[in-house]
XYZ file of C-alpha atoms in Angstrom:
732
model
C 170.759 49.082 200.249
C 172.457 51.229 202.936
C 172.019 49.987 206.458
C 172.081 52.704 209.103
C 174.137 51.360 211.987
C 173.036 52.031 215.599
C 175.119 54.046 217.996
C 175.986 50.878 219.946
C 177.386 49.149 216.842
C 179.527 52.242 216.016
C 180.807 52.309 219.558
C 181.763 48.583 219.183
C 183.742 49.192 215.995
C 185.656 52.074 217.301
C 186.390 50.185 220.521
C 184.621 52.790 222.654
C 181.996 50.452 224.146
C 182.145 50.138 228.015
C 182.182 46.596 229.155
C 180.938 45.770 232.537
C 182.857 42.570 232.959
C 179.852 40.729 234.311
C 179.575 42.993 237.364
C 176.347 43.247 239.278
C 175.687 46.973 238.937
C 172.601 46.796 241.309
C 174.888 46.768 244.366
C 176.854 49.769 243.306
C 175.989 53.099 244.948
C 173.995 55.689 242.918
C 176.098 58.567 241.597
C 174.157 61.621 240.806
C 174.980 63.841 237.945
C 176.154 67.334 238.539
C 173.343 70.010 238.402
C 174.519 72.008 235.170
C 172.017 74.531 236.089
C 174.222 75.954 238.981
C 177.623 74.866 237.730
C 178.706 78.025 236.058
C 177.045 80.585 238.405
C 178.930 82.687 240.993
C 176.497 82.177 243.802
C 178.273 82.166 247.114
C 181.632 82.446 245.526
C 182.508 86.092 246.307
C 182.968 87.699 249.706
C 180.483 90.396 249.065
C 177.692 87.855 248.792
C 178.115 86.931 252.405
C 176.143 89.190 254.855
C 179.062 89.039 257.321
C 181.450 90.508 254.944
C 179.131 92.815 253.227
C 177.952 94.501 256.568
C 181.672 94.751 257.676
C 182.495 96.668 254.318
C 179.450 98.904 254.765
C 180.561 99.694 258.471
C 184.067 100.472 257.203
C 182.760 102.810 254.519
C 180.511 104.675 257.027
C 183.434 104.903 259.431
C 185.688 106.448 256.646
C 182.887 109.072 255.665
C 182.387 109.901 259.274
C 186.130 110.277 260.037
C 186.506 112.460 256.988
C 183.590 114.595 257.935
C 184.982 115.057 261.582
C 188.412 115.981 260.106
C 186.882 118.735 257.735
C 184.802 119.939 260.667
C 187.906 120.168 262.996
C 189.974 121.934 260.419
C 187.192 124.354 259.836
C 186.888 125.163 263.406
C 190.657 125.373 263.965
C 191.259 128.068 261.284
C 190.802 131.693 262.355
C 190.300 135.010 260.443
C 192.783 137.773 261.142
C 192.190 141.445 261.361
C 193.290 141.821 257.631
C 190.836 139.292 256.690
C 193.397 136.366 255.892
C 192.818 132.977 257.084
C 195.503 131.714 259.363
C 195.740 128.045 259.886
C 196.842 126.208 262.990
C 200.753 126.006 263.419
C 200.839 122.149 263.924
C 197.776 120.222 262.535
C 199.510 116.983 262.997
C 199.653 117.493 266.698
C 195.901 118.073 266.767
C 195.173 115.021 264.646
C 197.231 112.876 267.037
C 195.302 114.390 269.939
C 191.975 113.770 268.086
C 193.054 110.111 267.392
C 194.110 109.602 270.902
C 190.764 110.946 272.161
C 188.910 108.625 269.861
C 190.875 105.596 271.098
C 190.221 106.607 274.728
C 186.362 106.888 273.931
C 186.466 103.502 272.257
C 188.296 101.859 275.151
C 185.805 103.449 277.577
C 182.955 101.682 275.749
C 184.682 98.198 275.706
C 183.806 95.575 278.291
C 186.355 92.550 278.681
C 184.636 89.409 280.145
C 186.419 86.309 281.433
C 184.201 83.653 283.020
C 185.731 81.032 285.089
C 184.302 78.082 287.186
C 184.795 80.021 290.466
C 185.401 83.698 289.612
C 184.269 86.250 286.963
C 186.622 88.946 285.952
C 185.167 92.039 284.320
C 186.449 95.497 283.427
C 186.475 98.281 280.953
C 189.238 98.698 278.309
C 190.491 101.758 280.255
C 190.950 99.747 283.356
C 194.501 98.573 284.408
C 193.156 95.563 286.291
C 189.800 93.764 286.231
C 187.108 93.459 289.001
C 186.768 90.079 290.494
C 183.638 88.626 291.863
C 182.643 85.096 292.571
C 180.610 83.289 289.783
C 177.795 82.135 292.135
C 174.237 83.048 292.866
C 172.232 82.184 296.072
C 168.608 81.406 295.741
C 165.780 80.769 298.166
C 165.632 76.970 298.647
C 164.263 74.420 301.019
C 167.651 73.556 302.380
C 171.173 74.996 301.965
C 173.932 73.060 300.116
C 175.349 71.651 303.365
C 171.916 70.246 304.649
C 171.150 68.406 301.337
C 171.729 64.631 301.109
C 171.389 64.120 304.742
C 174.177 66.578 305.709
C 176.994 64.563 304.284
C 180.121 66.423 304.716
C 182.845 67.174 302.157
C 185.472 65.773 302.026
C 183.430 62.540 302.527
C 184.431 60.298 305.497
C 183.964 56.685 305.812
C 181.169 55.501 308.203
C 182.348 53.978 311.478
C 181.882 50.213 312.358
C 179.937 49.373 315.408
C 183.182 48.172 317.082
C 184.858 51.477 316.625
C 186.050 52.616 320.079
C 187.848 55.746 321.490
C 191.098 53.994 321.435
C 190.870 53.692 317.718
C 190.367 57.372 317.388
C 193.457 58.151 319.343
C 195.651 56.532 316.847
C 198.388 58.667 315.143
C 196.571 58.300 311.769
C 192.784 58.376 311.695
C 191.593 56.270 308.789
C 188.635 58.346 307.430
C 189.157 58.148 303.700
C 189.902 54.600 303.143
C 192.945 52.354 302.403
C 193.381 53.580 298.869
C 193.891 57.200 300.011
C 196.290 56.069 302.942
C 198.418 54.004 300.535
C 198.680 56.897 297.993
C 199.367 59.362 300.778
C 202.191 57.218 302.186
C 203.621 56.575 298.661
C 203.807 60.284 297.910
C 205.341 61.043 301.337
C 208.037 58.275 300.665
C 208.879 59.686 297.253
C 209.157 63.185 298.788
C 211.562 62.008 301.408
C 213.801 60.358 298.750
C 213.743 63.528 296.733
C 214.715 65.626 299.848
C 217.582 63.385 300.646
C 218.815 63.500 297.127
C 218.772 67.346 297.445
C 220.716 67.118 300.671
C 217.648 68.011 302.840
C 217.278 66.890 306.292
C 214.502 64.553 306.948
C 213.266 63.630 310.533
C 212.055 60.244 310.920
C 209.145 60.863 313.403
C 207.777 64.034 312.079
C 204.308 62.811 311.163
C 203.861 61.205 314.638
C 204.924 64.466 316.345
C 202.300 66.630 314.546
C 199.547 64.127 314.771
C 200.056 63.981 318.692
C 200.200 67.715 318.922
C 197.096 68.276 316.705
C 195.024 65.806 318.764
C 195.724 67.571 322.046
C 195.172 70.975 320.564
C 192.055 72.930 322.169
C 190.769 76.096 320.460
C 190.519 79.296 322.363
C 187.310 81.409 322.263
C 187.437 85.037 321.341
C 184.296 87.150 321.763
C 182.970 89.082 318.705
C 183.676 92.566 320.135
C 187.355 91.488 320.808
C 187.827 90.250 317.207
C 189.354 93.003 315.000
C 188.795 91.010 311.780
C 185.143 89.975 312.251
C 183.065 89.254 309.274
C 180.216 91.392 308.078
C 177.428 88.810 307.245
C 174.773 89.511 304.694
C 171.616 90.423 306.618
C 168.417 88.660 305.440
C 165.011 89.937 306.600
C 163.191 87.610 308.913
C 159.883 87.981 306.738
C 160.146 85.612 303.795
C 158.238 88.110 301.662
C 160.689 90.730 302.226
C 163.849 88.610 301.611
C 165.221 88.866 298.154
C 164.817 85.991 295.799
C 168.447 85.838 294.918
C 171.922 87.211 296.080
C 174.774 87.283 293.776
C 178.535 87.373 294.133
C 180.463 87.996 297.431
C 177.329 88.781 299.295
C 175.953 85.243 298.501
C 178.979 83.551 300.264
C 178.318 85.661 303.388
C 174.759 84.616 303.876
C 174.423 82.733 307.305
C 173.867 79.091 307.148
C 170.812 79.037 309.391
C 169.193 82.073 307.641
C 165.435 82.122 307.438
C 164.571 81.495 304.719
C 167.182 79.257 303.573
C 169.448 80.013 300.605
C 171.436 77.643 298.229
C 174.410 78.316 296.406
C 174.495 77.714 292.663
C 177.688 77.737 290.519
C 176.467 77.901 286.899
C 180.040 76.945 285.533
C 181.579 73.618 286.897
C 184.871 72.103 285.598
C 184.645 74.346 282.585
C 181.318 72.950 281.530
C 177.788 74.010 282.275
C 176.849 72.879 285.822
C 174.226 70.064 285.111
C 174.655 68.525 288.719
C 172.922 71.206 290.525
C 170.593 72.465 287.799
C 167.465 70.682 286.509
C 166.533 72.803 283.403
C 168.350 74.696 280.772
C 166.233 77.917 281.329
C 167.163 78.033 285.031
C 170.911 77.824 284.057
C 170.453 80.495 281.305
C 168.680 82.921 283.621
C 171.238 82.513 286.433
C 174.127 83.364 284.095
C 172.193 86.335 282.685
C 171.519 87.648 286.285
C 175.149 87.328 287.259
C 176.189 89.202 284.252
C 173.577 91.925 284.841
C 174.674 92.375 288.423
C 178.424 92.515 287.322
C 177.639 95.276 284.704
C 175.792 97.222 287.566
C 178.133 96.765 290.502
C 181.509 96.442 288.887
C 181.267 98.729 285.901
C 178.570 101.155 287.049
C 176.113 100.649 284.187
C 172.697 101.131 285.916
C 170.531 101.009 282.892
C 170.937 98.111 280.772
C 169.696 99.918 277.704
C 173.120 101.686 277.683
C 174.679 98.264 276.889
C 173.755 98.840 273.210
C 176.596 101.381 273.099
C 179.179 98.995 274.472
C 181.283 96.349 272.785
C 182.429 93.148 274.553
C 185.452 90.897 274.323
C 184.190 87.523 275.564
C 187.130 85.112 276.311
C 186.219 81.448 275.722
C 188.234 78.297 276.721
C 190.770 76.930 273.906
C 188.885 73.553 273.591
C 185.357 74.835 273.825
C 181.978 73.372 273.452
C 179.736 74.943 270.761
C 176.739 74.984 273.084
C 178.606 76.943 275.606
C 179.581 79.612 272.983
C 176.301 79.919 271.465
C 174.343 80.178 274.811
C 176.750 82.892 276.035
C 176.166 84.763 272.756
C 172.486 84.473 273.291
C 172.871 85.934 276.781
C 175.150 88.909 275.763
C 173.497 89.796 272.450
C 169.936 88.980 272.848
C 169.191 88.947 276.580
C 171.422 91.856 277.770
C 171.589 93.692 274.427
C 175.202 94.491 273.969
C 176.268 96.179 270.674
C 178.844 93.898 269.523
C 180.719 90.753 270.846
C 184.076 89.408 269.875
C 185.281 85.911 270.755
C 188.884 85.312 271.932
C 190.514 82.114 272.999
C 192.163 81.957 276.627
C 195.608 80.964 275.428
C 195.797 83.396 272.703
C 194.699 86.190 275.115
C 197.471 85.184 277.517
C 200.015 85.624 274.695
C 198.619 88.996 273.954
C 198.853 90.069 277.726
C 202.418 88.849 277.996
C 203.694 90.090 274.617
C 204.928 86.657 273.345
C 204.692 85.428 269.890
C 205.347 81.752 270.608
C 204.653 80.003 273.942
C 203.225 77.003 275.535
C 200.427 78.307 277.948
C 199.686 76.339 281.039
C 196.502 77.634 282.776
C 195.765 76.024 286.043
C 192.450 77.231 287.083
C 190.025 76.382 289.928
C 188.570 73.275 288.532
C 190.258 72.707 285.195
C 193.768 72.896 283.758
C 194.524 73.735 279.959
C 197.554 73.477 277.978
C 197.890 74.916 274.472
C 200.833 75.980 272.146
C 200.448 79.353 270.516
C 202.617 80.219 267.495
C 202.282 83.630 265.633
C 198.957 84.726 267.009
C 197.256 81.196 266.403
C 196.278 78.582 268.883
C 197.477 75.199 267.413
C 194.285 73.121 267.103
C 195.947 69.684 267.721
C 197.926 70.837 270.850
C 194.867 71.790 272.881
C 194.547 69.907 276.283
C 191.863 70.259 278.903
C 192.095 68.172 282.085
C 189.532 68.412 284.905
C 191.389 69.277 288.016
C 192.742 72.473 289.541
C 193.200 74.609 292.569
C 189.937 73.433 294.287
C 191.111 69.808 294.093
C 194.220 70.953 295.937
C 192.188 72.740 298.695
C 189.979 69.521 299.248
C 192.980 67.130 299.135
C 194.780 69.483 301.562
C 191.964 69.217 304.070
C 191.779 65.510 303.727
C 195.530 65.332 304.435
C 195.214 67.589 307.458
C 192.213 65.469 308.731
C 194.377 62.388 308.244
C 196.892 64.025 310.550
C 194.313 64.701 313.244
C 193.470 68.276 312.325
C 191.993 70.020 315.373
C 188.988 71.332 313.491
C 187.793 67.873 312.676
C 184.099 68.944 311.842
C 185.234 71.082 308.703
C 182.833 70.746 305.791
C 183.545 72.332 302.484
C 179.874 72.485 301.689
C 179.426 75.144 304.332
C 180.209 78.576 303.018
C 182.567 79.703 305.915
C 184.440 76.466 306.019
C 184.963 76.782 302.137
C 186.312 80.136 302.671
C 188.531 78.934 305.384
C 189.938 76.175 303.293
C 190.840 78.571 300.466
C 192.545 80.826 302.996
C 194.589 77.927 304.508
C 195.651 76.864 301.139
C 196.766 80.439 300.080
C 198.721 80.855 303.365
C 200.406 77.413 303.854
C 200.728 75.300 300.701
C 204.140 75.233 299.144
C 206.251 72.870 297.054
C 209.589 74.235 298.117
C 211.823 71.797 299.896
C 212.751 74.442 302.514
C 209.146 74.619 303.540
C 208.863 70.794 304.212
C 209.568 71.040 307.950
C 207.515 70.792 311.117
C 205.709 74.073 311.616
C 203.204 75.580 313.898
C 200.331 77.719 312.374
C 197.121 79.278 313.636
C 193.818 80.218 312.076
C 190.604 81.837 313.152
C 187.201 80.094 312.563
C 184.489 82.718 312.193
C 180.842 81.501 311.742
C 177.624 83.546 311.861
C 176.098 83.528 315.361
C 179.124 81.995 316.981
C 182.064 83.353 318.782
C 185.478 83.319 316.969
C 187.649 80.326 317.719
C 191.397 80.315 317.336
C 193.038 77.074 316.471
C 196.801 76.091 316.698
C 198.056 73.204 314.709
C 201.198 71.698 313.086
C 201.921 70.606 309.591
C 204.767 68.753 308.014
C 204.691 67.351 304.364
C 200.904 67.913 303.643
C 201.689 71.461 302.594
C 203.743 69.977 299.748
C 202.118 66.745 298.986
C 198.638 68.318 298.242
C 199.786 70.601 295.228
C 201.962 67.606 293.998
C 198.635 66.075 293.101
C 198.950 68.045 289.752
C 201.513 65.395 288.940
C 199.646 62.482 290.477
C 195.946 63.380 289.991
C 194.800 60.014 291.272
C 195.153 61.455 294.760
C 192.248 63.935 293.952
C 188.739 62.878 294.196
C 187.126 62.557 290.735
C 184.076 60.385 291.758
C 181.416 63.206 291.310
C 182.778 65.005 288.305
C 180.774 63.175 285.666
C 177.522 63.069 287.553
C 174.515 64.107 285.448
C 176.770 64.893 282.507
C 174.756 65.600 279.335
C 171.522 65.712 281.487
C 169.696 68.428 279.790
C 172.186 70.223 277.447
C 172.839 67.825 274.562
C 176.114 67.845 272.621
C 176.305 70.081 269.526
C 175.515 68.365 266.200
C 176.080 69.201 262.679
C 173.315 71.036 260.798
C 173.312 68.758 257.890
C 174.017 65.321 258.867
C 173.469 65.409 262.647
C 176.986 64.118 263.601
C 178.622 65.587 266.732
C 180.740 68.637 265.704
C 182.344 69.860 268.989
C 186.055 70.597 268.419
C 188.538 67.940 269.560
C 192.273 67.711 269.420
C 194.697 64.800 268.803
C 196.431 65.777 272.218
C 193.040 65.634 274.019
C 192.270 62.204 272.537
C 195.583 60.946 273.911
C 194.639 62.414 277.312
C 191.317 60.504 277.092
C 193.087 57.255 276.089
C 195.515 57.669 278.868
C 192.775 58.281 281.384
C 190.883 55.113 280.210
C 193.869 53.047 280.881
C 195.815 54.909 283.586
C 195.606 51.977 286.234
C 198.156 50.020 284.194
C 200.540 52.935 283.520
C 200.355 55.719 286.034
C 201.764 53.684 288.986
C 204.597 52.395 286.718
C 207.157 54.024 284.622
C 206.009 56.727 282.279
C 208.835 56.993 279.577
C 206.950 56.704 276.330
C 203.754 58.515 277.093
C 205.081 61.830 276.148
C 206.281 60.548 272.724
C 202.891 58.889 272.028
C 201.985 62.047 270.003
C 204.829 61.605 267.652
C 204.066 57.927 267.227
C 200.420 58.568 266.560
C 201.126 61.396 264.096
C 203.383 59.055 261.888
C 201.178 57.783 259.008
C 203.211 54.537 258.642
C 202.614 53.388 262.205
C 199.559 51.283 262.776
C 197.520 51.802 266.060
C 195.431 49.398 268.001
C 191.643 49.876 267.191
C 189.539 51.636 269.694
C 186.557 53.807 269.346
C 188.454 56.696 271.066
C 191.356 56.571 268.704
C 189.138 56.493 265.534
C 188.866 60.197 265.772
C 192.415 60.503 264.462
C 191.138 59.038 261.141
C 187.669 60.773 261.028
C 187.432 64.373 259.896
C 187.750 66.652 262.875
C 186.173 69.556 261.027
C 182.597 68.416 259.588
C 181.943 69.374 256.053
C 178.650 70.885 254.744
C 176.510 68.376 252.844
C 176.804 68.284 249.145
C 173.888 66.235 248.592
C 170.883 67.747 246.614
C 167.467 68.564 248.175
C 165.578 66.391 248.390
C 168.036 63.567 248.825
C 168.160 60.887 246.163
C 166.858 57.451 246.576
C 169.303 55.102 248.325
C 170.754 57.759 250.627
C 171.559 56.185 254.065
C 169.501 57.482 256.869
C 171.751 58.308 259.983
C 168.801 58.173 262.380
C 168.202 54.530 261.625
C 170.270 52.030 263.420
C 168.677 48.954 261.922
C 168.309 48.079 258.235
C 165.020 47.926 256.646
C 163.214 44.703 255.991
C 164.162 44.782 252.346
C 167.791 45.477 253.008
C 168.535 42.636 255.285
C 169.575 40.364 252.373
C 171.616 43.112 250.394
C 175.247 43.457 251.199
C 176.415 46.720 252.788
C 179.152 48.325 250.945
C 179.680 51.387 253.206
C 179.379 52.114 256.886
C 177.490 54.995 258.522
C 179.896 57.797 259.487
C 177.414 59.685 261.549
C 176.556 56.700 263.766
C 180.397 56.041 264.212
C 181.011 59.558 265.257
C 178.091 59.507 267.675
C 179.518 56.298 269.321
C 182.920 57.788 269.613
C 181.590 61.049 271.197
C 179.490 58.922 273.715
C 182.574 56.770 274.627
C 184.682 59.919 275.158
C 182.108 61.506 277.360
C 182.196 58.398 279.675
C 185.857 59.066 280.418
C 187.007 61.959 282.572
C 190.072 63.572 280.945
C 192.832 63.165 283.681
C 196.726 63.130 282.989
C 199.578 64.332 285.045
C 200.399 67.877 284.317
C 204.001 67.210 283.107
C 202.754 64.520 280.597
C 199.977 66.712 279.506
C 202.454 69.459 278.650
C 204.779 66.880 276.767
C 201.819 65.762 274.740
C 200.611 69.159 273.834
C 204.145 70.264 272.730
C 204.521 67.076 270.781
C 201.444 67.765 268.809
C 202.045 71.503 268.490
C 205.666 70.821 266.976
C 204.585 68.078 264.808
C 208.127 66.801 264.482
C 209.753 70.130 263.954
C 212.646 70.076 266.371
C 213.092 73.946 266.342
C 209.540 74.555 267.132
C 209.641 71.964 270.052
C 212.742 73.758 271.447
C 210.849 77.042 271.197
C 207.842 75.651 272.921
C 209.985 74.145 275.732
C 211.669 77.358 276.216
C 208.485 79.452 276.444
C 206.350 77.477 278.937
C 204.299 80.078 281.005
C 202.382 79.124 284.152
C 199.213 81.327 284.624
C 196.025 80.915 286.593
C 195.261 81.065 290.311
C 196.397 77.296 290.908
C 199.847 78.169 289.587
C 200.566 80.674 292.430
C 201.656 77.890 294.767
C 205.308 78.603 295.648
C 207.799 76.357 293.995
C 205.500 74.758 291.463
C 207.230 76.211 288.476
C 210.646 74.831 289.631
C 209.183 71.570 290.377
C 207.441 71.303 287.033
C 210.613 72.349 285.213
C 212.511 69.524 287.034
C 209.922 66.860 286.059
C 210.060 67.971 282.466
C 213.762 67.612 282.434
C 213.557 64.162 283.697
C 211.030 63.120 281.086
C 213.054 64.929 278.208
C 216.728 64.643 279.207
C 217.762 65.704 275.756
C 216.243 69.186 276.291
C 217.969 70.009 279.570
C 219.070 73.437 278.470
C 215.890 74.425 276.438
C 213.288 73.621 279.060
C 212.289 76.711 281.025
C 209.102 77.406 282.914
C 208.502 81.009 283.490
C 205.912 83.354 285.043
C 204.083 86.302 283.340
C 206.548 89.177 282.518
C 206.419 92.602 284.249
C 205.136 91.082 287.448
C 201.628 90.800 286.012
C 199.345 88.661 288.286
C 198.769 85.221 286.906
C 195.111 85.286 287.649
C 194.360 88.462 285.386
C 196.708 87.980 282.485
C 194.106 86.474 280.144
C 191.851 89.215 281.021
C 194.610 91.805 280.329
C 195.290 90.161 276.946
C 191.753 90.388 275.984
C 191.785 94.094 276.910
C 194.814 94.624 274.751
C 193.349 92.734 271.805
C 190.028 94.605 272.129
C 191.786 97.907 271.801
C 193.858 96.907 268.977
C 190.973 95.515 267.028
C 188.947 98.772 267.279
C 189.029 99.146 263.404
C 189.616 96.852 260.516
C 188.719 93.661 262.402
C 186.087 91.377 261.068
C 185.640 89.382 264.089
C 182.965 91.632 265.683
C 179.413 90.076 265.917
C 176.522 92.396 265.985
C 173.035 91.647 267.242
C 171.359 92.259 263.773
C 173.744 89.766 262.201
C 173.351 87.290 264.907
C 169.531 87.449 264.925
C 169.481 86.806 261.162
C 172.100 84.111 260.884
C 172.606 82.675 264.413
C 175.603 80.489 265.048
C 176.153 79.934 261.319
C 177.703 83.542 261.413
C 180.545 82.277 263.550
C 182.186 80.381 260.670
C 182.976 83.789 259.054
C 183.478 85.764 262.245
C 185.806 83.643 264.489
C 189.569 84.102 264.138
C 189.843 80.270 264.868
C 188.425 77.309 263.100
C 184.712 77.106 264.126
C-alpha cells in the first residue's frame, strides 16, 4: 500500500523544515506580508502622477504655445508689402527678438514682489527696484494702556529696587549699582580684558578714565530748546480726540510716532520676535494672523502702490524664510500670502542662499546679525548645508539695551530712559548707530551730545562722556552672558504648537547637528564660558565621527534619530499589536509582557520639549567654528574655502570694527588657519541690511521660467503644506 506523505514529512526528509529552537514566538513582533495587489503597480512612481509636476508641465506647454503665437504675430506685423507686391522682411529679426525678450523680462520683473520679514523691519520691493523699501514690522492697536504703562510702568532695562537705607550719598558714587552684582562683575571683567588687549596693541590706557566720565555725567544738566527753535523737530502722528474717530490700528513708522499720552491709548505689537512668532504679547493665533496680514496689506499699498488687492492675483512673490525655519511659520505665511491676500504665486527662498545670490558667491559662510537673532550657515554651490545651520537668539537690539545699561552704570545724565517708551527706543537706536564702535582707536574719553524729543515737551539737549562702553556693548556678541535673556522664553509654545508629522505625530521641525551643539553648549555654559574654550569649536568633528562614543543626553539623541521623518509604511487600518504613540502607559494586559522596542515618537517629543526649554546662546566666534566644522565634514579643502569666505551681513554687523575683531578671535581659535581666515563685507558696496532682499530679487528674475518652485493658490488649496515637499528647493 502506498502511503501519501504529508508536506511536513517531505520537508523533514529534504532538510527544509524550519526549526524554532524552542523560542517563544508569542513575544516576537508581528510582520505583515506585502500586499501583492499593489506590488507591481506604477502608482505614484512617475513624476506626471504628481499634481505639482503635472501642473508645471501644463504651464510650460501653455507658455511655449503662447510664445510661439506671439512670435508669429510679431513676424507677421513686422513684414511689409512693397509697391511691386513683394513681401519685404525686416533687416535684423534677431534684434527685434532680443528687444521682445527684454521687454518680457521687464514686464515679468514689474510683477514680481520680493518680501523679507525680520523681527524689527520689513523689506519689500518690486523686481525692478534697485533697493527695497523698509518699514517697521509693527502695528499699534487701541488698548487700555500703552506698552510703557503695563506691569506697573516697570522700565526697561530693569533696575533693582532701592533699599530703605539708600541715601543720596550712595547715589553720588562713581558707579551706581542698578543692575546687580552679576552685571557689575561681568562689566568689570570685560573692561579689564579690553585694557589688556589695548596694551598688547600698543594703545595708551588712562587709569582713571571711568571715574572721569562718571563724575562729568553726574554733573551734566540738560539745556531746554523750545519747539519753534528746533530745526529737527519730529512730526508726531495726530490722533483724533474722539475715540470713535480714532483709527483702530496704525502701522509702520506712523505707529512709532504716536504720542505716549494719546487719547485713546495705543499699544505696539511686534508680530515677529527673536525670529519666532511673538507669543508674549499676543493671546490668540487669529490675532497674530490678522496683524501680519494687515501689515503686509499696508506695505503693498504704501510701499509698492497696489491700491486694489484684487490686482495681487497678477503678481508673483519671492518670500524669504530663515535657514533654520519652523514649519508652522512657513505654512502660516503661505496662508496669508496665497489665501488671505490672494497673490498669484509664491516661491520660498532661504536667507543665506539669497545672500550668496546677492553677492555673487558660489561658496561662503554667511553670518547674518539681525535685530534679535543671529544666524550662521555654510552655502556651497547653491545649497544651504543643512547640518551647518545655526540660529542664536541675540542681535542688535541686545547691543542697544546693553549699551544703555552700561551708560546708566556710568551715571548717564538721562537716567529716566525707558526703552518701552517709543521715543526712548528710537533715541537708543540712534545712540547705538552714532557712538558704538569696536575699534581700538575709538576707545578714548569722548564728549557727545544728543537731543531728546518727546511729544508735548520741549526738546532737551544733553551732553555726556563715554569711554569703553561704546566698545564693550557690541563685544557682547562674543560674550552673550552680558545680555539680558531672562524674558526671551516667556510664553513659548503658548498658543502655537510645534509642527508634527502627519502620520505618526512626532515633531518634524528641521534641526541641524550644529544647532544641537549650540543648545548643548547653552545648557552647560556656566562651566565652560568663563574658562578656556579650546575644544568647543572642534566638538562638531568629534560628534561626527562614528567611532566616538558620546555621553547620553536627551538633546544629543537627535544625532541618532532620523532628522527627516519618513512617511508611514503601515497599512490602513493598522495591524493588531501596533504601538500607540499617544499612550504613555501600558495597558493592563501588557504590564507582565516584556517590551522589546521603545516608542520613537515619545522619545522625539521629549527631546523637542527639552530643546525648547533651552535658549540657544553661544559666542559668535564659536558658533561660526561649529557651523564650518559641520559644513566641511572633515574636508580640509572645504574648510579652508569656508574660512576664506566668511561674509558679515545684517544691521547688527554695521558696527565699525566688528569684522576685524571677529577675524582676530577666529585666528586665535584656529591658529592653523591664520592665512585662510578672512571676514569680509558684501561686494560692490552693497548695504549689509538689504543684501538678502537683493539676492531674492536676483533669484526671482532668474527663475521666471523653467523653475518648479513656484506655488500657485490652486495647488496650495488642494494639497496644502504637503505640496512643499515637491516645491521647495531645500529639504522640507
